[in-house]
mmCIF file of C-alpha atoms in Angstrom:
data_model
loop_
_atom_site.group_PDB
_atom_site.id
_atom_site.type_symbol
_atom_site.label_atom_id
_atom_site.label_comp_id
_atom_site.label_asym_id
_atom_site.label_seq_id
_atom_site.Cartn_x
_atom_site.Cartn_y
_atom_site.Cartn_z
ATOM 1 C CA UNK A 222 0.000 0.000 0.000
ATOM 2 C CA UNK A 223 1.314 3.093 -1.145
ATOM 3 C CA UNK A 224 0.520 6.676 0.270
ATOM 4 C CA UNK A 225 -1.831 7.209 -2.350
ATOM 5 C CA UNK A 226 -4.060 4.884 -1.608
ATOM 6 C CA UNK A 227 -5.525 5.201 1.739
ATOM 7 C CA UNK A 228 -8.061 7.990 3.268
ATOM 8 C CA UNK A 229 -6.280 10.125 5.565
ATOM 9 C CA UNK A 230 -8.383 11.359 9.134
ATOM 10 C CA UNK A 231 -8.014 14.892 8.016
ATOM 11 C CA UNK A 232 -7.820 17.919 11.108
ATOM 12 C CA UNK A 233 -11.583 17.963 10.979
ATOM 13 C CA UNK A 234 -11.942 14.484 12.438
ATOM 14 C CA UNK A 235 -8.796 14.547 15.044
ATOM 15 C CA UNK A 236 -10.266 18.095 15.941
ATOM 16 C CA UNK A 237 -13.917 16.254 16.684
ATOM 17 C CA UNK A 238 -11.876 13.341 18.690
ATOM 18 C CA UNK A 239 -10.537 15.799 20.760
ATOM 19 C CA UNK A 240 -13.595 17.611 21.552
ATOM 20 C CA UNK A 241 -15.031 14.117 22.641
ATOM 21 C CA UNK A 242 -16.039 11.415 20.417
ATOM 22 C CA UNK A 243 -18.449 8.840 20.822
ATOM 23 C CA UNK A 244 -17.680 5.450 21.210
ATOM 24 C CA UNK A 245 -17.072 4.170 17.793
ATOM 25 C CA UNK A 246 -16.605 0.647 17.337
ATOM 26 C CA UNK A 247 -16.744 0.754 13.168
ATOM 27 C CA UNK A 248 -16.573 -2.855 11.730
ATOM 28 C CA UNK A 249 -14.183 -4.328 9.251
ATOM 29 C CA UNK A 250 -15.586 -4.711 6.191
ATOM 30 C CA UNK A 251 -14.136 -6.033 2.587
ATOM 31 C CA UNK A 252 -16.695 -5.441 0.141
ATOM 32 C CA UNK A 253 -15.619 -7.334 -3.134
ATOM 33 C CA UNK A 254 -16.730 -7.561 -6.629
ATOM 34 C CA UNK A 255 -17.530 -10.851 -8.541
ATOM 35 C CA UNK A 256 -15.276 -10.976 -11.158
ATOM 36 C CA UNK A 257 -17.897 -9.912 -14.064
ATOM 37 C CA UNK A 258 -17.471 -11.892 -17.615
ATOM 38 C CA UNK A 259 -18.557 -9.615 -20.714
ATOM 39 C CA UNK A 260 -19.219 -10.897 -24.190
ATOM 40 C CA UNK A 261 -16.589 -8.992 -26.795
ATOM 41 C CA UNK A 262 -15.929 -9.143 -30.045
ATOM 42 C CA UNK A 263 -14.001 -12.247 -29.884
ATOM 43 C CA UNK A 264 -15.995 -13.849 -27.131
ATOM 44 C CA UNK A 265 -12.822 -12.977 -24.288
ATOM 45 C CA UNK A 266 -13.952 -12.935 -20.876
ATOM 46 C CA UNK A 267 -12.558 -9.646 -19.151
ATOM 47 C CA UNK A 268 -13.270 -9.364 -15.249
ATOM 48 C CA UNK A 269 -13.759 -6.301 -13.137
ATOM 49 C CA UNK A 270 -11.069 -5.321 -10.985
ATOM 50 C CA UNK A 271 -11.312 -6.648 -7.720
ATOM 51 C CA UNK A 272 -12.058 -4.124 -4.875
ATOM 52 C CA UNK A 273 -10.028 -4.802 -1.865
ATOM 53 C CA UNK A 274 -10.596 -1.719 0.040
ATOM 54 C CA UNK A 275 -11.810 -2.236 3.711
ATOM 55 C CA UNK A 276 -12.236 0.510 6.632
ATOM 56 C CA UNK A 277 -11.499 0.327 10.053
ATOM 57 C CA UNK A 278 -12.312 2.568 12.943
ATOM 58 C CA UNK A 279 -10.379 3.692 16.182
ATOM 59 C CA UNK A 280 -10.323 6.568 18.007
ATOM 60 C CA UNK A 281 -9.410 9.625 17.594
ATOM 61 C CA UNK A 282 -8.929 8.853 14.289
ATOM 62 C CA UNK A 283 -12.603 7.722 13.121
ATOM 63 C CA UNK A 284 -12.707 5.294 10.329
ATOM 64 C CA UNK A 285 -9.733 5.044 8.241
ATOM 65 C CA UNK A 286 -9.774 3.246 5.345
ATOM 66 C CA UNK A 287 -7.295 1.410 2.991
ATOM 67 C CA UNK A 288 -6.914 0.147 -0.589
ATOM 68 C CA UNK A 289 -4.929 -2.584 0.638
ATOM 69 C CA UNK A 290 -3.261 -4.311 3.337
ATOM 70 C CA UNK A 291 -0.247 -2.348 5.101
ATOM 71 C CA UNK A 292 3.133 -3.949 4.090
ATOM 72 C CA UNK A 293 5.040 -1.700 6.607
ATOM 73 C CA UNK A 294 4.621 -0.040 9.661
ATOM 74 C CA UNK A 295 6.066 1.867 12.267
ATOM 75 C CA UNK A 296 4.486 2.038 16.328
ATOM 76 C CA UNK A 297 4.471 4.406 18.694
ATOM 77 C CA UNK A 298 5.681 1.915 21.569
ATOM 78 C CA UNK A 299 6.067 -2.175 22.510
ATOM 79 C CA UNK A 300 2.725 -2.303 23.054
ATOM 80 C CA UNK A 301 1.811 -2.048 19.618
ATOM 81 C CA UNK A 302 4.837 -3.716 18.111
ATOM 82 C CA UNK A 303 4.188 -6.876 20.334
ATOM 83 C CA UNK A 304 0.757 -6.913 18.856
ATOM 84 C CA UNK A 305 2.776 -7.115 15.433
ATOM 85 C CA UNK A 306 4.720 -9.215 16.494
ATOM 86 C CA UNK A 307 1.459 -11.591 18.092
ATOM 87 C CA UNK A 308 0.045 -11.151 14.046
ATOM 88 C CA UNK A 309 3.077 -12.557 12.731
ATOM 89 C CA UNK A 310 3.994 -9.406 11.240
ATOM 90 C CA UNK A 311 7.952 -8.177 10.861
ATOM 91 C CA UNK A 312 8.813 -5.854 12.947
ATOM 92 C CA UNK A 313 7.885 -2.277 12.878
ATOM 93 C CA UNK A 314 10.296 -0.177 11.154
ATOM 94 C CA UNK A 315 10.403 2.361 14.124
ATOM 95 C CA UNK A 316 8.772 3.137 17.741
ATOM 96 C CA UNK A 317 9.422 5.840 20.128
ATOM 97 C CA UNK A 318 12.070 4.684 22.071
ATOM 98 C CA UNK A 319 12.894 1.162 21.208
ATOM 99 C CA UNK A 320 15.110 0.371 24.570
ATOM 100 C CA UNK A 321 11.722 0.485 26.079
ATOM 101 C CA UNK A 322 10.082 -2.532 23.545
ATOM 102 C CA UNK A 323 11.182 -5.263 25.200
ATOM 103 C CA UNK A 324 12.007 -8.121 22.795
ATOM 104 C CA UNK A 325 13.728 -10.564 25.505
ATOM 105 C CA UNK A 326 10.225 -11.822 26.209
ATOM 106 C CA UNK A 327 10.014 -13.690 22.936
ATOM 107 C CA UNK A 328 13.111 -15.659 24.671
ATOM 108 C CA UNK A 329 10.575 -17.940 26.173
ATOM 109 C CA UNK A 330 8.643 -18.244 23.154
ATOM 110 C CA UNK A 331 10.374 -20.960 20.914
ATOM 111 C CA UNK A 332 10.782 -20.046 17.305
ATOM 112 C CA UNK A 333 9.707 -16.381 17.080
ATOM 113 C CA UNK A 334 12.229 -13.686 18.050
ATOM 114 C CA UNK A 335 12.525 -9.739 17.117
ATOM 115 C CA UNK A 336 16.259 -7.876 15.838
ATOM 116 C CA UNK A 337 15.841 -4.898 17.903
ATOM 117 C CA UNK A 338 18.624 -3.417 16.345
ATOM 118 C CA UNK A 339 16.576 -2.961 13.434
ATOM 119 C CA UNK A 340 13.624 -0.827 14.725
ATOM 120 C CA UNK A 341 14.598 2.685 14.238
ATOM 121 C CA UNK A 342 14.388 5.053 17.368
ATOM 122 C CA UNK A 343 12.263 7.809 17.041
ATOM 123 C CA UNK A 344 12.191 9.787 19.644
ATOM 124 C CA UNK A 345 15.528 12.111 19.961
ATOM 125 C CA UNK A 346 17.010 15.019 21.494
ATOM 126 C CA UNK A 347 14.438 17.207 19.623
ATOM 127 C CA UNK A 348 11.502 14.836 19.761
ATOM 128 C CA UNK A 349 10.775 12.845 16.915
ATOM 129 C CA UNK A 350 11.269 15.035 13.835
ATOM 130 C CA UNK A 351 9.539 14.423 10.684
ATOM 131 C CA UNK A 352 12.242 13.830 8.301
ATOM 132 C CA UNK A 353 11.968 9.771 10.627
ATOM 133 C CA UNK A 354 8.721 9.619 9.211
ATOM 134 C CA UNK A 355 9.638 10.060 5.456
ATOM 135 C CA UNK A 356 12.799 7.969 5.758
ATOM 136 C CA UNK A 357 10.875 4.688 7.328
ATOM 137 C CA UNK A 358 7.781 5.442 4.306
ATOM 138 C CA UNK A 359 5.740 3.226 6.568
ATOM 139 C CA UNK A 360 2.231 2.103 4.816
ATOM 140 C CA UNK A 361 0.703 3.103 8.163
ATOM 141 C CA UNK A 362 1.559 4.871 11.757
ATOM 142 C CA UNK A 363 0.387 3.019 14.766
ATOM 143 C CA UNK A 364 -0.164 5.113 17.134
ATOM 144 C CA UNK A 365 -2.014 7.952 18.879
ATOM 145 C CA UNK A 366 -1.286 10.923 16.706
ATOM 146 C CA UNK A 367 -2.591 13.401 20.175
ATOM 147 C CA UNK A 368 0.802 11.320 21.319
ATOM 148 C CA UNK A 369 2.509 13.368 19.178
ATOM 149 C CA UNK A 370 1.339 16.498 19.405
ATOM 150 C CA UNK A 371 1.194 16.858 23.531
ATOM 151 C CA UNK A 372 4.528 14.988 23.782
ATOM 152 C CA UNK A 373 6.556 17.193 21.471
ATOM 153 C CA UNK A 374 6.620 19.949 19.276
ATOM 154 C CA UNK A 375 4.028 18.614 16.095
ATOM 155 C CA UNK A 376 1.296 20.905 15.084
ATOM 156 C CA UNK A 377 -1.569 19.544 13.564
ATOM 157 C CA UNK A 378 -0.322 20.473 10.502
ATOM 158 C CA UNK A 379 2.864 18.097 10.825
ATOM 159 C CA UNK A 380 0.435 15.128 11.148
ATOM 160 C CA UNK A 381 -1.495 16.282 7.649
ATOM 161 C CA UNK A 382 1.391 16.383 5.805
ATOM 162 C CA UNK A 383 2.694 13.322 6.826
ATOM 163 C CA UNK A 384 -0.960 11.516 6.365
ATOM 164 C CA UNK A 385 -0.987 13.226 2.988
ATOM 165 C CA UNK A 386 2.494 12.121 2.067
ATOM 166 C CA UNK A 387 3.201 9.262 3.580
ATOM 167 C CA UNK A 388 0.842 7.061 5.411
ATOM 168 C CA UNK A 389 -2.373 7.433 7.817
ATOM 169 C CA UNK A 390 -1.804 7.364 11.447
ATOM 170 C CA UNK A 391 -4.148 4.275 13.390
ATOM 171 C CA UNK A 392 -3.883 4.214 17.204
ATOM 172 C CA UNK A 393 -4.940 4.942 20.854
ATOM 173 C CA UNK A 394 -2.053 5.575 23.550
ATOM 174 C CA UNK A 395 -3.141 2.865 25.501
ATOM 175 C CA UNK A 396 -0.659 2.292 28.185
ATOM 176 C CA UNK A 397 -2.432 5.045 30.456
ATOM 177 C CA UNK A 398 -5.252 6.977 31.667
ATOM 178 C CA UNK A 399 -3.599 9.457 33.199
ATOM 179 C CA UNK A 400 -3.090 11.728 30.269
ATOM 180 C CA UNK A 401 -5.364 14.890 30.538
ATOM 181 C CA UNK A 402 -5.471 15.254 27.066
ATOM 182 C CA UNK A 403 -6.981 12.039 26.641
ATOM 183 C CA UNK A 404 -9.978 12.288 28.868
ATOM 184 C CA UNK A 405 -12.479 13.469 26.085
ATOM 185 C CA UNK A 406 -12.283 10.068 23.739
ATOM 186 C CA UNK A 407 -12.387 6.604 24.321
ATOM 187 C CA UNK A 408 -9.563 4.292 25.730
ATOM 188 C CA UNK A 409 -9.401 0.287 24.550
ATOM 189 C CA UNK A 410 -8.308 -2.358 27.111
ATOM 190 C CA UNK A 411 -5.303 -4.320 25.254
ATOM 191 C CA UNK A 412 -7.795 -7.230 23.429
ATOM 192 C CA UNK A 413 -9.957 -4.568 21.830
ATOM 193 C CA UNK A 414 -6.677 -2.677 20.506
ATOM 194 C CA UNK A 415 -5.566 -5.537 19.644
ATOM 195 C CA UNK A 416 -8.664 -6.681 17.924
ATOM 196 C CA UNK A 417 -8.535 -3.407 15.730
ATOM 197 C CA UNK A 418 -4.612 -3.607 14.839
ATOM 198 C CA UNK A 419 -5.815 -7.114 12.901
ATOM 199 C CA UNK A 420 -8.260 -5.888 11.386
ATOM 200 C CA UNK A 421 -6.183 -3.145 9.327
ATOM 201 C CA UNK A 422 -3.589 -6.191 9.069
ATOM 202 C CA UNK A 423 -6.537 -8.379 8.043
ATOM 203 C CA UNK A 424 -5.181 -11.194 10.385
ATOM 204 C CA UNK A 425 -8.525 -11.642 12.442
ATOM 205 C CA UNK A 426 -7.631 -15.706 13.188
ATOM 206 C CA UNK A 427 -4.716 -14.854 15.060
ATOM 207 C CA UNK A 428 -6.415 -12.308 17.231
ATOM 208 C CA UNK A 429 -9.087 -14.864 17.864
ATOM 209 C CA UNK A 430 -6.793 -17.437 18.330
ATOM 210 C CA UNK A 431 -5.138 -15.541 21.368
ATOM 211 C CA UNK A 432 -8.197 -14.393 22.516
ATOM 212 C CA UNK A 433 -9.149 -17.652 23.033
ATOM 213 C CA UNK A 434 -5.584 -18.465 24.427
ATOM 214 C CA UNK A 435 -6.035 -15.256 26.826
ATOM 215 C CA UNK A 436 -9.169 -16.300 28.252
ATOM 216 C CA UNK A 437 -7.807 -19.810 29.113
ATOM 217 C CA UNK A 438 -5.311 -17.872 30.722
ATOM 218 C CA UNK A 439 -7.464 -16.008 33.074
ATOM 219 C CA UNK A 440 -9.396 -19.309 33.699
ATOM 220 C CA UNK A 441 -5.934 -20.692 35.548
ATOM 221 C CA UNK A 442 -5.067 -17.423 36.826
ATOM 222 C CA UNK A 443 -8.480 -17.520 39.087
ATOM 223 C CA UNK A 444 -7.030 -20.139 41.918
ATOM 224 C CA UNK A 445 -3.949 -18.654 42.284
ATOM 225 C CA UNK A 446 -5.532 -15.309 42.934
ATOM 226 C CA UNK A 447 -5.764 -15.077 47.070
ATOM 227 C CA UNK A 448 -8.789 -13.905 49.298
ATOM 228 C CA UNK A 449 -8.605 -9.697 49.141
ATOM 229 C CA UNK A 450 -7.371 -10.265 52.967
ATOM 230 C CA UNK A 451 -4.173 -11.882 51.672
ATOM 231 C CA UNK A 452 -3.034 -10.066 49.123
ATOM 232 C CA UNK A 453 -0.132 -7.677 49.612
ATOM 233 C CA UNK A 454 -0.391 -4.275 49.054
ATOM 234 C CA UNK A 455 2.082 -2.962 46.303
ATOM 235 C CA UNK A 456 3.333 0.143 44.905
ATOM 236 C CA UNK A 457 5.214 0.813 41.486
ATOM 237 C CA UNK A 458 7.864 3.055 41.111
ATOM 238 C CA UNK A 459 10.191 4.119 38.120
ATOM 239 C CA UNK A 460 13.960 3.720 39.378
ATOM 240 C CA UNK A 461 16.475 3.335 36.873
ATOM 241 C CA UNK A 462 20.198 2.573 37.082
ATOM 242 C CA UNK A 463 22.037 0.125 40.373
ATOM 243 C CA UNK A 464 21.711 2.816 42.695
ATOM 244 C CA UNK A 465 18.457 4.525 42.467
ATOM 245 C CA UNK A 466 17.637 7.209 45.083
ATOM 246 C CA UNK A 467 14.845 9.186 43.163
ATOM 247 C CA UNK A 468 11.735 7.340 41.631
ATOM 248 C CA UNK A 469 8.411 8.113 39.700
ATOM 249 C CA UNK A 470 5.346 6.861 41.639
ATOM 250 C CA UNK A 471 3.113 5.112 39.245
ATOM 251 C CA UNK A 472 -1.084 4.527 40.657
ATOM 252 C CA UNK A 473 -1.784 1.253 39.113
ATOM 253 C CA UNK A 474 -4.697 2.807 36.496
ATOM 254 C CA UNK A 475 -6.761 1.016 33.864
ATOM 255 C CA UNK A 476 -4.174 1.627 31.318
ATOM 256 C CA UNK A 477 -2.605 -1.361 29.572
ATOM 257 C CA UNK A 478 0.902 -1.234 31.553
ATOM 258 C CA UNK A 479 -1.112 -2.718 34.742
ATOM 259 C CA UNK A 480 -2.798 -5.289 33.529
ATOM 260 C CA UNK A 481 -0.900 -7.880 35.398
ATOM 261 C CA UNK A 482 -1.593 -6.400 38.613
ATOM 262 C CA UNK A 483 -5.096 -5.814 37.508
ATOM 263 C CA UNK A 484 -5.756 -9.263 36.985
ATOM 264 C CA UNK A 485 -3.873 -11.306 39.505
ATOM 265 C CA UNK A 486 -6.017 -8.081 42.017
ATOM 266 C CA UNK A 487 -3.013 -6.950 43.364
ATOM 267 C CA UNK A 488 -3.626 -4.010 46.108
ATOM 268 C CA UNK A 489 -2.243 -0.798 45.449
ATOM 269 C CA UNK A 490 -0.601 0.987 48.118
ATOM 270 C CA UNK A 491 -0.408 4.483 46.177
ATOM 271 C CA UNK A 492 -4.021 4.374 45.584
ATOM 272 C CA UNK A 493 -4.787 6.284 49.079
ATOM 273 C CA UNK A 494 -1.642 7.829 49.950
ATOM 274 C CA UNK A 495 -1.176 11.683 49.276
ATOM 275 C CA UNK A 496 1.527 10.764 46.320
ATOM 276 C CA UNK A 497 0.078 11.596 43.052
ATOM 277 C CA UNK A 498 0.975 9.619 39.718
ATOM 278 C CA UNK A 499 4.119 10.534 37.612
ATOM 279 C CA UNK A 500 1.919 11.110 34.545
ATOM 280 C CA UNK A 501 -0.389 13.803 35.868
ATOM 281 C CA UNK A 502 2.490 15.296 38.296
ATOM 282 C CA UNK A 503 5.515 14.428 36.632
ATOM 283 C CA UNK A 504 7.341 14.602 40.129
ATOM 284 C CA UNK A 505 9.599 12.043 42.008
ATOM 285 C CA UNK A 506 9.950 11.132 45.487
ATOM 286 C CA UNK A 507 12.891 9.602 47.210
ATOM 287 C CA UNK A 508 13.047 6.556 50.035
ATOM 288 C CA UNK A 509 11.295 9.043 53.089
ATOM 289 C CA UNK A 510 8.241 9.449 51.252
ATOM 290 C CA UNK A 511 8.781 5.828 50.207
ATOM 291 C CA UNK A 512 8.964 4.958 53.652
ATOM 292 C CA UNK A 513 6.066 7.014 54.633
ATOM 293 C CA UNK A 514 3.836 4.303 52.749
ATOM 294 C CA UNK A 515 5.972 1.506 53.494
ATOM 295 C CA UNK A 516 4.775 -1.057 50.771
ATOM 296 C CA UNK A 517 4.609 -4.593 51.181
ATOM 297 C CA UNK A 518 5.751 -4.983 47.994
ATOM 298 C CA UNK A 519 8.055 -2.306 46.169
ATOM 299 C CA UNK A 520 7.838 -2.948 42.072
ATOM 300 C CA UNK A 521 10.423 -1.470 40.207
ATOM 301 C CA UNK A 522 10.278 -0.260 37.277
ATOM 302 C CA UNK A 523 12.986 1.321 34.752
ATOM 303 C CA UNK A 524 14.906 -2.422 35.497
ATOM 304 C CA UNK A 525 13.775 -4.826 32.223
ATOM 305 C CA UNK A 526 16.867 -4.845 30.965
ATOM 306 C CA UNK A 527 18.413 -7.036 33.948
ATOM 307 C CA UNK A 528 17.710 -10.511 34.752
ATOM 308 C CA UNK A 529 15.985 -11.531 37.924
ATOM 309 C CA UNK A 530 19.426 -12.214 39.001
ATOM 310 C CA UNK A 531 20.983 -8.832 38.491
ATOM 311 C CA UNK A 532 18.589 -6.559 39.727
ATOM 312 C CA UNK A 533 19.171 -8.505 43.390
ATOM 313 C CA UNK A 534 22.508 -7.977 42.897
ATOM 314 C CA UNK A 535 22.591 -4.560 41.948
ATOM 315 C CA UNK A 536 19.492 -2.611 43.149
ATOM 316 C CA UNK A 537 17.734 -4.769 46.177
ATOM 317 C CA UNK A 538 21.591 -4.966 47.157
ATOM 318 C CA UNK A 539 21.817 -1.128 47.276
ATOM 319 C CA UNK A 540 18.759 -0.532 48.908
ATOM 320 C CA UNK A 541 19.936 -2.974 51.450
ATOM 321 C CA UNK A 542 22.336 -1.374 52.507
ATOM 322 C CA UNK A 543 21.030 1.897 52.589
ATOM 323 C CA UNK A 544 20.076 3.882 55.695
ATOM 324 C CA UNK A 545 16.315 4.574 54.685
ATOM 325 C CA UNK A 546 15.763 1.888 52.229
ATOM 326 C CA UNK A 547 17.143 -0.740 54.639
ATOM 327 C CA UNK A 548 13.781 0.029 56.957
ATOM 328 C CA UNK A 549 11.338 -0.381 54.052
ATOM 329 C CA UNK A 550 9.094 -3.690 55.169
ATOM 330 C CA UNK A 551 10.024 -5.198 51.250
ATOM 331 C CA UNK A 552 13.483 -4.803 51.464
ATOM 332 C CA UNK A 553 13.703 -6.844 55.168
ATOM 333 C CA UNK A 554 11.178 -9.272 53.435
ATOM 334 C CA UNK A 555 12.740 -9.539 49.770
ATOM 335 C CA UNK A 556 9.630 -8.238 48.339
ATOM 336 C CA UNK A 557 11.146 -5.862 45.958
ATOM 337 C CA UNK A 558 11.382 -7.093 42.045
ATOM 338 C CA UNK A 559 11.340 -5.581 38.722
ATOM 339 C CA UNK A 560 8.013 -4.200 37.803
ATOM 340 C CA UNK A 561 7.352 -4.701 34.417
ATOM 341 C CA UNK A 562 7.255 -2.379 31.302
ATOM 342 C CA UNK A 563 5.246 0.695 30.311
ATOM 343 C CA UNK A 564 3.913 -0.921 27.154
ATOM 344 C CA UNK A 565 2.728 -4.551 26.745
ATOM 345 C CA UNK A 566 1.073 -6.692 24.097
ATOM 346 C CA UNK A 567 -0.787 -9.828 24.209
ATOM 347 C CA UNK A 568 2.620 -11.983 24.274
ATOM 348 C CA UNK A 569 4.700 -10.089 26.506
ATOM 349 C CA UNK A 570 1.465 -9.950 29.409
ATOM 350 C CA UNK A 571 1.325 -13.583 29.051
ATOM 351 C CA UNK A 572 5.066 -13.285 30.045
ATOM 352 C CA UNK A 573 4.742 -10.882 32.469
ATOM 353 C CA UNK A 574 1.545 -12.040 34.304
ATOM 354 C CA UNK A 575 2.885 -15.563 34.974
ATOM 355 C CA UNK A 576 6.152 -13.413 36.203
ATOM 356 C CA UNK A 577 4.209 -11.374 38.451
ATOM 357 C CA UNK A 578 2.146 -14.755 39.726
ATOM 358 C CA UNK A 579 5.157 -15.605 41.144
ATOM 359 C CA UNK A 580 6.516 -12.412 42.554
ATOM 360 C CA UNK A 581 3.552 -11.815 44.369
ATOM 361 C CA UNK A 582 1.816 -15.094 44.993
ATOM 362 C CA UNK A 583 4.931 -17.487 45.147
ATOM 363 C CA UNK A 584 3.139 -19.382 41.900
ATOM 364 C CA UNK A 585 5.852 -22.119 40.150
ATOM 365 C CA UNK A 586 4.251 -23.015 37.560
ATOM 366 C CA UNK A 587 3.782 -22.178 33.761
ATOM 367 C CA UNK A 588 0.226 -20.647 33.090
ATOM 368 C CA UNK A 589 0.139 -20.671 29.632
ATOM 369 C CA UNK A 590 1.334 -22.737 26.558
ATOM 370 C CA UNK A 591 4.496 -21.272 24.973
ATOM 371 C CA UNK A 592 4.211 -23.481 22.043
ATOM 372 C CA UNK A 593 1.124 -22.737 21.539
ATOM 373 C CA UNK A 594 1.757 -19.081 21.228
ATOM 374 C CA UNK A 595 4.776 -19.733 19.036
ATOM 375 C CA UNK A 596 2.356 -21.692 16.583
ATOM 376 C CA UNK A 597 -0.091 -18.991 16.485
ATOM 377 C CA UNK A 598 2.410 -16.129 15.813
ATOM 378 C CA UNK A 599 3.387 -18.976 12.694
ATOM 379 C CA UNK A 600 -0.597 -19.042 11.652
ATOM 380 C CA UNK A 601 -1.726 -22.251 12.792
ATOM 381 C CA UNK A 602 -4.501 -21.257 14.379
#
């Protein structure tokens, strides 16, 4: 699909998303024609072109629609690209910051694996400049195009021009509710973004397939899911590097980056404390205010790229051994682990939910088939 064949949103409809759209839930649709034999001169059959032109609707984009199927494709973040990834798609040809797509997951997946190092960053010391858009030439843009234009310096404009020239933007930012800009159109849980992302790939089996696979999921995650009395209370916090003394508090919302706590009905010890979310404050605290709420359970985030292994030995070993952190009730207990990613797809929160089972819940077991993933991701569905 080239850039001349899709229809673009236009600023009229992103300007009606952000005044507050409706809850659009457009249908896929592929209207063909029969292939129509004529008589001619010399009794030749001729046929009609076929018309392979379907729409698709998200918001705030409204319906988009396209001539063909996307060949290539660039995300806004892993939650997106593991979604591609789930379709059996290549990889996108860029997301925002790709040290924060996490393709070690796929380790435990046998047979399907991402090159990171070919997934072009984005995001820079300027914010993502246009010029990355015309250089990938992406068929389409997944990805929340308000994103873009609270997170940086795009106009409105910027995102016609590269509709108009390049490819249509198709996406919701997802990962949070937080966002004040994104309180006047609809969010989508991670199974009804990722229902729409195959419908513009026009891979509907797989999505079943792993919807199917999800809610078997859920089914064994119900036992191992403790009475409300026994559940520890958690909090997340962004802390990056071995020696972390400042962290971003993180309220465990309905965005897609908690659904593992969501569903294994983890407490959350932020929820009723006076320490507001990172996203709507965009402040830190350091281990006294930490220690002021005194989690059972301290979830790190900022940590994905260390092993289980190496965060103890770095991190909980620091805070160990520091004079505040030392008194926090999860460090004395060992109840401090890495807390997952921002952005997650339908493989990596199989991943990460069976993770967090046993984090929080002591689970040793495997909750979901690998191989079974693996041969969905190949199409045998």
């Amino acid at each position: 699909m080239r850039r001349r064949d899709f229809i673009g949103i236009g600023a009229g409809a992103l300007t009606a998303g952000l005044a507050g759209c409706t809850d659009s839930a457009g249908q896929n649709s592929s209207p063909t024609a029969e292939d129509t034999p004529t008589d001619s001169a010399d009794d030749t059959p001729t046929a009609t072109p076929e018309d392979t032109s379907y729409s698709v609707s998200i918001e705030p984009m409204g319906e988009v629609t396209f001539e063909d199927v996307p060949q290539t494709w660039a995300a806004n973040n892993g939650s997106w690209a593991d979604m591609g990834v789930a379709l059996g798609l290549d990889a996108p040809k860029g997301v925002w910051l790709p040290s924060r797509y996490h393709t070690q997951y796929y380790d435990e997946i046998p047979g399907v694996s991402v090159d990171a190092g070919s997934i072009k960053k984005l995001w820079g010391s300027g914010g993502v400049s246009k010029e990355s858009f015309f250089a990938m030439d992406a068929d389409v843009h997944v990805m929340d195009p308000n994103f873009l234009l609270n997170r940086g310096s795009w106009e409105q404009s910027d995102v016609d021009q590269i509709e108009s020239e390049v490819g249509p933007f198709f996406g919701n930012s997802i990962f949070s509710r937080s966002y004040g800009w994104h309180e006047d159109y609809r969010y989508y849980t991670l199974y009804q973004a990722f229902e729409k992302l195959a419908q513009v790939f026009q891979r509907t089996d797989r999505f079943e397939a792993f919807e199917q696979l999800h809610a078997d999921f859920q089914a064994k995650l119900a036992p191992v899911v403790p009475p409300r009395s026994e559940r520890p209370a958690a909090a997340v916090f962004w802390g990056s590097g071995d020696k972390p003394e400042k962290f971003y508090p993180y309220v465990m919302s309905g965005g897609t980056s908690f659904k593992q706590w969501r569903d294994l009905k983890v407490k959350d010890a932020l929820a009723n404390s006076d320490v507001k979310d990172f996203h709507a404050s965009r402040g830190a605290i350091d281990f006294e205010t930490m220690l002021e709420i005194d989690p059972e359970v301290i979830l790190m985030r900022g940590q994905e790229a260390k092993t289980a292994e190496e965060f103890q030995n770095t991190v909980v070993a620091f805070m160990k051994q520091h004079d505040v952190a030392s008194k926090l009730t999860a460090v004395q207990n060992g109840d401090v682990y890495r807390g997952g990613p921002l952005y997650q797809g339908p493989i990596s929160n199989l991943v990460l939910t069976e993770r967090a089972a046993s984090q929080v819940y002591g689970v040793d077991e495997q909750l979901f088939d690998r191989q079974r993933v693996a041969d969905i991701v190949a199409g045998e569905v």
